[in-house]
Amino acid sequence: MRFFISTCLCAATTLIAPARAQFPAAHELPGDLASGPAAGEQRHSAIAQGNNQSLIVYEDHRAILGDTVAYSSSGVAVLEAARFDSAGTLIDTVPISVRRGTNSPRDPHVAWNGSTWLVVWDELVRHQFESDRGVFAARVDAAGHVLDDPPMLLADVSYVDESYPVVASDGTRWAVAWSSLVGGADAIQGCTIDPSGTVGPVSTMMTSTIGFYFPVGFEMAWSNGRYLFVSQHFLPGGQFNDAVGQLFDANLAKIGTEFAITFGSSISDVQVAGNGSDFCVTWRHANASIRATPVSAAGNVLVQGGVDLMGPAPGYSAYQLPAVAWDGTDWAVAFGTGSGSNTAMNVSRLSTNGTLVGGAPVTIAQGSVEMSRPACAPIAGGVQIVWDDARNNPNPIASWASDRMDVYSAVMTASGAVNTPVDVTVSPPAQLDPQIAGDAVQGYLAAFFSVTQSTTTVNVQRLDTSGYAIDPQPIALFSGPRTLHNLDLAWSGTNWMLVWEEFTLGGSTIYGMRIAPNGNALDASPISILPGSGASIAAVNGDYLIVATNEPVLHQRYVYTRRVRASDGALLDAAPVQRTNVGFDTQATVAAFNDRWILAWAHSVTHDASFATIRSMIVSASGIGSVADVAGSGTSSNGEPVLATDGVQSLLVWTSGGDVLGRRILNDGTKLDTDAGFVISSANNQQFAPHVAWNGGEFVVAFADYRAHVNPLETGIGDVYAARVDAGGTVLDPNGIVVANDVLTPEGRPCVAGGAGTTVVAFDALLAGAPFGNWRVSISAEAPTTGTGFCFGDGSGTACPCGNASASGTESGCTNSIGPAGKLTADGHAAISGDTVVLRGSSMPNSSALYFQGTAETAGGAGAVFGDGLRCASGTIVRLGARSNVGGASTYPAAGDPSISQKGAVSAPGVRTYQVWYRNAAAFCTPSTFNLSNGWRLTWAP
């Protein structure tokens, strides 16, 4: 896993937060939705045509970008899909999430039955003492909706891998076949699935016979009332040899016996397609050519051994797995060729009588990057080809060099015309490594990386005092290669500064940029600060201190610092200052401690030591005369130190053996707790990637948490929890507070900031489906409400118009057509001289909503029936503003709006009432097409 070393600078005020089981529901930062090549590796696609469009399904490995797991998860994948129209134009610029979670689904296949697609795959199934692979399926309709979530389980027997399923359709039902074991013998099993998703009984289609091992590399297609199942047989001695076929009827009963398509040919990668009358089988022949032959519905092989599809073209150095489809006139066979600087994706065509059409293959795409694993499907007047393509590969020197493949697609007409290849695997950028600085008085700044397949942009977005975005789009400060990482952020009292690491062949360098309170960059280009990795930053007396570690001598890594003046960005130290001089130091972090800084880092005796201690150091504001090491944390394996201060003491937090520990230190270096520290979290499984801030009343420690995934066989995904620690070192939440724990959504990389009554936690969450379909920065803010609610639709006042009362205790309006009831709350400071109030409406349909103000409470606060709800606010009405709900929620005011007191003409102290009137046109309650939230009462101060 990667370690996170940032520190948030937070203002100190007085606040004692109440105990709570969890933080409020998170919201995502808005904007940053322009689709482009998706970061993370996408590969192994399948395609099927239907309803004048095609569906492409592929493995997506972007889950590993978020570092949410406590150990390596390179196998974690999800299945995504995208539709194309009949002209080969991408429809879904946000991928369709077919399967997500922790079970590493792989190698999808897809077929159309005349109304719906069926996607099949295998994935891990975890049992008490072992894990094996099972076969799963999910239907996707023509509009791109996944109809089976969770998916259908077709086969899973303990201690048996059911794997590599293939699928075809007879035009109504689907047939699925997969590899398995039956009675200890290798076998092919299968089942049928009807359009409603009813799964038929599993049957054994084939078992291994004398002289053969089980069929491998198999595929299946339908034509003329029967399925043709093709495979390559694996002979004793480890040789692939012979393509063979077997016909089955619609119920998967055998028709005839197995027949040979090749003889003694040492073939591999056999594929098959049907055109309604006949079949075509293609394969790779001894890595020397791509061959194919038509096969009749009766099982007659037209060209035994196949036709060489290269024709008169010169030989290629390598051939890739082929794929075949009917283009309306001929069979089209796609295959990759070449290696190194000369690679291509090609298509050759074969007539129904087994004659090569057109001579040399048509080149679909050519370049100096890998192009492999094509799949084909017929479309009107041609075929659509998809393949794995490395053209967007980020800098290969980076640690994420394996993140290199995308899925590309092109259309070839029956006449051989080819359109420009397009990237199938697009989505909005992945937002990674969030950081926050500021406080709940003057507001916060959120910073994060916005990542595509080849670029990283450093973005910031201002947040209000309750953690909601002021800027509807992030402000882009700098764009660079994928080798940017390890972001951190601090506030000096007048401006912010961001620092990050850029990795090159010559080593890593720490760069930084200063940012004005309005979010604009103060530096025309990044400031080169010092060589090293893992930057952290904090500010004292108008100066920033940046700390990093560097390796001046092989296998010796030390802590270095350098100061930057906040007012002009000048480097205050002539050269980086070396703070340590022995051993191997990593994961350095820094926090402001009144008029000085406190540093911490993980220290090992040697670079390959199996354990580390946590060391800390006080550094004066002048940057010289630093106090010597003041603490160590024992001799066990420790790491990931982070720091926060309350003005009197610092809380040093780190991880050890999967737990989160803490120790307090005074600003003169005096330790208030033992080197071993005290336990902040020791929940089941691992807690990792901690972050800490002082919120004005206590320290809040946020961390990635793995407690929900107790099965040791799971690869798993992270959740985010938090715990509060008071100034006396008492852990107020020994069981932790839930910040985000969706079992199917990876969540992690938390950063916490706070003050003046608010705690804000930012974290990464992999949000499948529109509008994001990627990693997004999510914010959960524990902000105190202002004002009080009234006129609830729970029967405590006037009855709702059609028995649509909301549940008692929800403090909301009358229920609406989507199930819950519209709810209005407010937070901020209700003072005319300093109005920061924000009205927040939630649990409404995604429709229009009107926020309005009154001077009275209808029927003394009981409300009166109005539309599908209750009218609560009355008297002199002022229309504040109309909104469009997104995710069922909206707010007033937003960026650029006048404050509530300005818009509502609140010129003198007093009480005002508020409500949301929203459109709800679905047939639900009364003939009216609207409903309302509860009422909200604010008492305005001068």
mmCIF file of C-alpha atoms in Angstrom, residues 661-802:
data_model
loop_
_atom_site.group_PDB
_atom_site.id
_atom_site.type_symbol
_atom_site.label_atom_id
_atom_site.label_comp_id
_atom_site.label_asym_id
_atom_site.label_seq_id
_atom_site.Cartn_x
_atom_site.Cartn_y
_atom_site.Cartn_z
ATOM 1 C CA LEU A 661 -2.198 4.616 17.878
ATOM 2 C CA GLY A 662 -1.627 8.077 19.336
ATOM 3 C CA ARG A 663 0.702 10.007 21.656
ATOM 4 C CA ARG A 664 0.596 13.612 22.881
ATOM 5 C CA ILE A 665 3.622 15.925 22.881
ATOM 6 C CA LEU A 666 3.971 19.465 24.330
ATOM 7 C CA ASN A 667 5.522 22.209 22.227
ATOM 8 C CA ASP A 668 8.772 21.989 24.185
ATOM 9 C CA GLY A 669 9.082 18.321 23.271
ATOM 10 C CA THR A 670 7.765 16.889 26.534
ATOM 11 C CA LYS A 671 5.982 13.578 25.992
ATOM 12 C CA LEU A 672 2.637 13.219 27.786
ATOM 13 C CA ASP A 673 2.239 9.533 26.919
ATOM 14 C CA THR A 674 4.587 6.568 26.677
ATOM 15 C CA ASP A 675 6.503 5.769 23.532
ATOM 16 C CA ALA A 676 4.072 2.927 22.887
ATOM 17 C CA GLY A 677 1.207 5.415 22.814
ATOM 18 C CA PHE A 678 -2.470 4.631 23.333
ATOM 19 C CA VAL A 679 -4.887 2.793 21.067
ATOM 20 C CA ILE A 680 -7.258 4.958 19.014
ATOM 21 C CA SER A 681 -8.655 2.081 16.973
ATOM 22 C CA SER A 682 -8.070 -1.658 17.262
ATOM 23 C CA ALA A 683 -11.156 -2.859 15.410
ATOM 24 C CA ASN A 684 -11.192 -6.147 13.492
ATOM 25 C CA ASN A 685 -8.807 -6.467 10.603
ATOM 26 C CA GLN A 686 -6.738 -3.446 9.605
ATOM 27 C CA GLN A 687 -7.031 0.305 10.003
ATOM 28 C CA PHE A 688 -4.620 2.373 7.954
ATOM 29 C CA ALA A 689 -3.940 5.731 6.205
ATOM 30 C CA PRO A 690 -4.838 7.890 9.251
ATOM 31 C CA HIS A 691 -5.269 11.668 9.271
ATOM 32 C CA VAL A 692 -5.841 13.990 12.227
ATOM 33 C CA ALA A 693 -7.057 17.538 12.928
ATOM 34 C CA TRP A 694 -8.136 19.651 15.905
ATOM 35 C CA ASN A 695 -11.735 20.789 15.480
ATOM 36 C CA GLY A 696 -11.801 23.272 18.334
ATOM 37 C CA GLY A 697 -12.934 20.877 21.035
ATOM 38 C CA GLU A 698 -11.108 17.615 20.400
ATOM 39 C CA PHE A 699 -8.831 15.905 17.970
ATOM 40 C CA VAL A 700 -10.583 13.984 15.197
ATOM 41 C CA VAL A 701 -8.685 11.062 13.690
ATOM 42 C CA ALA A 702 -9.993 9.713 10.367
ATOM 43 C CA PHE A 703 -8.662 6.491 8.865
ATOM 44 C CA ALA A 704 -9.295 3.861 6.218
ATOM 45 C CA ASP A 705 -10.873 0.837 7.817
ATOM 46 C CA TYR A 706 -11.098 -2.820 6.874
ATOM 47 C CA ARG A 707 -13.263 -4.107 9.732
ATOM 48 C CA ALA A 708 -16.191 -5.060 7.489
ATOM 49 C CA HIS A 709 -14.038 -7.511 5.532
ATOM 50 C CA VAL A 710 -13.179 -10.138 8.089
ATOM 51 C CA ASN A 711 -12.817 -13.070 5.700
ATOM 52 C CA PRO A 712 -9.040 -13.405 5.242
ATOM 53 C CA LEU A 713 -9.596 -14.683 1.712
ATOM 54 C CA GLU A 714 -11.076 -11.392 0.579
ATOM 55 C CA THR A 715 -9.068 -8.923 -1.468
ATOM 56 C CA GLY A 716 -11.466 -6.380 -0.021
ATOM 57 C CA ILE A 717 -12.227 -2.687 -0.196
ATOM 58 C CA GLY A 718 -11.811 0.028 2.385
ATOM 59 C CA ASP A 719 -14.294 2.065 4.418
ATOM 60 C CA VAL A 720 -13.679 5.333 6.258
ATOM 61 C CA TYR A 721 -14.090 5.681 10.022
ATOM 62 C CA ALA A 722 -13.128 8.343 12.559
ATOM 63 C CA ALA A 723 -12.581 8.640 16.298
ATOM 64 C CA ARG A 724 -12.341 11.644 18.602
ATOM 65 C CA VAL A 725 -9.605 12.122 21.197
ATOM 66 C CA ASP A 726 -9.963 14.789 23.873
ATOM 67 C CA ALA A 727 -7.162 17.007 25.110
ATOM 68 C CA GLY A 728 -6.545 14.623 28.003
ATOM 69 C CA GLY A 729 -5.834 11.717 25.646
ATOM 70 C CA THR A 730 -9.158 9.938 26.189
ATOM 71 C CA VAL A 731 -10.514 8.216 23.098
ATOM 72 C CA LEU A 732 -14.181 9.271 22.986
ATOM 73 C CA ASP A 733 -15.173 6.807 20.258
ATOM 74 C CA PRO A 734 -13.385 3.511 20.912
ATOM 75 C CA ASN A 735 -15.693 1.755 18.438
ATOM 76 C CA GLY A 736 -15.159 4.430 15.805
ATOM 77 C CA ILE A 737 -17.571 6.708 13.977
ATOM 78 C CA VAL A 738 -18.791 5.711 10.522
ATOM 79 C CA VAL A 739 -17.859 8.243 7.864
ATOM 80 C CA ALA A 740 -18.520 6.025 4.816
ATOM 81 C CA ASN A 741 -18.966 2.248 4.741
ATOM 82 C CA ASP A 742 -20.796 1.188 1.586
ATOM 83 C CA VAL A 743 -19.793 -2.470 1.329
ATOM 84 C CA LEU A 744 -19.553 -2.350 -2.489
ATOM 85 C CA THR A 745 -17.844 1.047 -2.792
ATOM 86 C CA PRO A 746 -14.107 1.452 -2.152
ATOM 87 C CA GLU A 747 -13.664 4.441 0.160
ATOM 88 C CA GLY A 748 -10.393 5.706 1.576
ATOM 89 C CA ARG A 749 -7.590 8.285 1.675
ATOM 90 C CA PRO A 750 -9.333 10.394 4.311
ATOM 91 C CA CYS A 751 -8.266 13.912 5.222
ATOM 92 C CA VAL A 752 -9.854 15.810 8.113
ATOM 93 C CA ALA A 753 -10.018 19.498 9.039
ATOM 94 C CA GLY A 754 -12.236 21.567 11.286
ATOM 95 C CA GLY A 755 -12.883 24.322 13.783
ATOM 96 C CA ALA A 756 -15.634 26.644 15.051
ATOM 97 C CA GLY A 757 -18.196 23.891 15.316
ATOM 98 C CA THR A 758 -17.463 21.960 12.129
ATOM 99 C CA THR A 759 -15.503 18.806 11.312
ATOM 100 C CA VAL A 760 -14.996 18.074 7.621
ATOM 101 C CA VAL A 761 -13.711 14.751 6.312
ATOM 102 C CA ALA A 762 -12.754 14.408 2.660
ATOM 103 C CA PHE A 763 -12.121 10.999 1.133
ATOM 104 C CA ASP A 764 -12.009 9.170 -2.171
ATOM 105 C CA ALA A 765 -14.921 6.967 -3.225
ATOM 106 C CA LEU A 766 -15.177 4.900 -6.402
ATOM 107 C CA LEU A 767 -18.683 5.877 -7.539
ATOM 108 C CA ALA A 768 -19.985 3.600 -10.279
ATOM 109 C CA GLY A 769 -22.488 4.852 -12.838
ATOM 110 C CA ALA A 770 -23.557 8.309 -13.976
ATOM 111 C CA PRO A 771 -22.644 11.072 -13.592
ATOM 112 C CA PHE A 772 -19.217 10.143 -12.212
ATOM 113 C CA GLY A 773 -18.298 6.546 -12.974
ATOM 114 C CA ASN A 774 -14.939 7.047 -11.308
ATOM 115 C CA TRP A 775 -13.073 8.024 -8.173
ATOM 116 C CA ARG A 776 -14.586 11.197 -6.727
ATOM 117 C CA VAL A 777 -13.711 13.426 -3.799
ATOM 118 C CA SER A 778 -16.504 13.034 -1.273
ATOM 119 C CA ILE A 779 -17.122 15.337 1.679
ATOM 120 C CA SER A 780 -18.837 14.532 4.959
ATOM 121 C CA ALA A 781 -19.245 17.589 7.182
ATOM 122 C CA GLU A 782 -20.407 17.497 10.770
ATOM 123 C CA ALA A 783 -21.755 21.049 10.927
ATOM 124 C CA PRO A 784 -24.134 22.370 13.613
ATOM 125 C CA THR A 785 -27.561 23.293 12.361
ATOM 126 C CA THR A 786 -29.032 26.714 12.930
ATOM 127 C CA GLY A 787 -32.707 27.283 13.610
ATOM 128 C CA THR A 788 -35.419 24.691 14.232
ATOM 129 C CA GLY A 789 -37.784 22.635 12.148
ATOM 130 C CA PHE A 790 -41.576 22.639 12.403
ATOM 131 C CA CYS A 791 -44.697 21.491 10.557
ATOM 132 C CA PHE A 792 -43.583 17.881 10.080
ATOM 133 C CA GLY A 793 -45.602 15.489 7.923
ATOM 134 C CA ASP A 794 -45.542 12.727 10.541
ATOM 135 C CA GLY A 795 -49.054 13.301 11.884
ATOM 136 C CA SER A 796 -47.915 15.510 14.749
ATOM 137 C CA GLY A 797 -49.728 18.446 13.084
ATOM 138 C CA THR A 798 -52.141 18.563 10.184
ATOM 139 C CA ALA A 799 -52.553 15.174 8.512
ATOM 140 C CA CYS A 800 -50.942 14.675 5.092
ATOM 141 C CA PRO A 801 -53.513 14.693 2.240
ATOM 142 C CA CYS A 802 -53.609 10.984 1.354
#
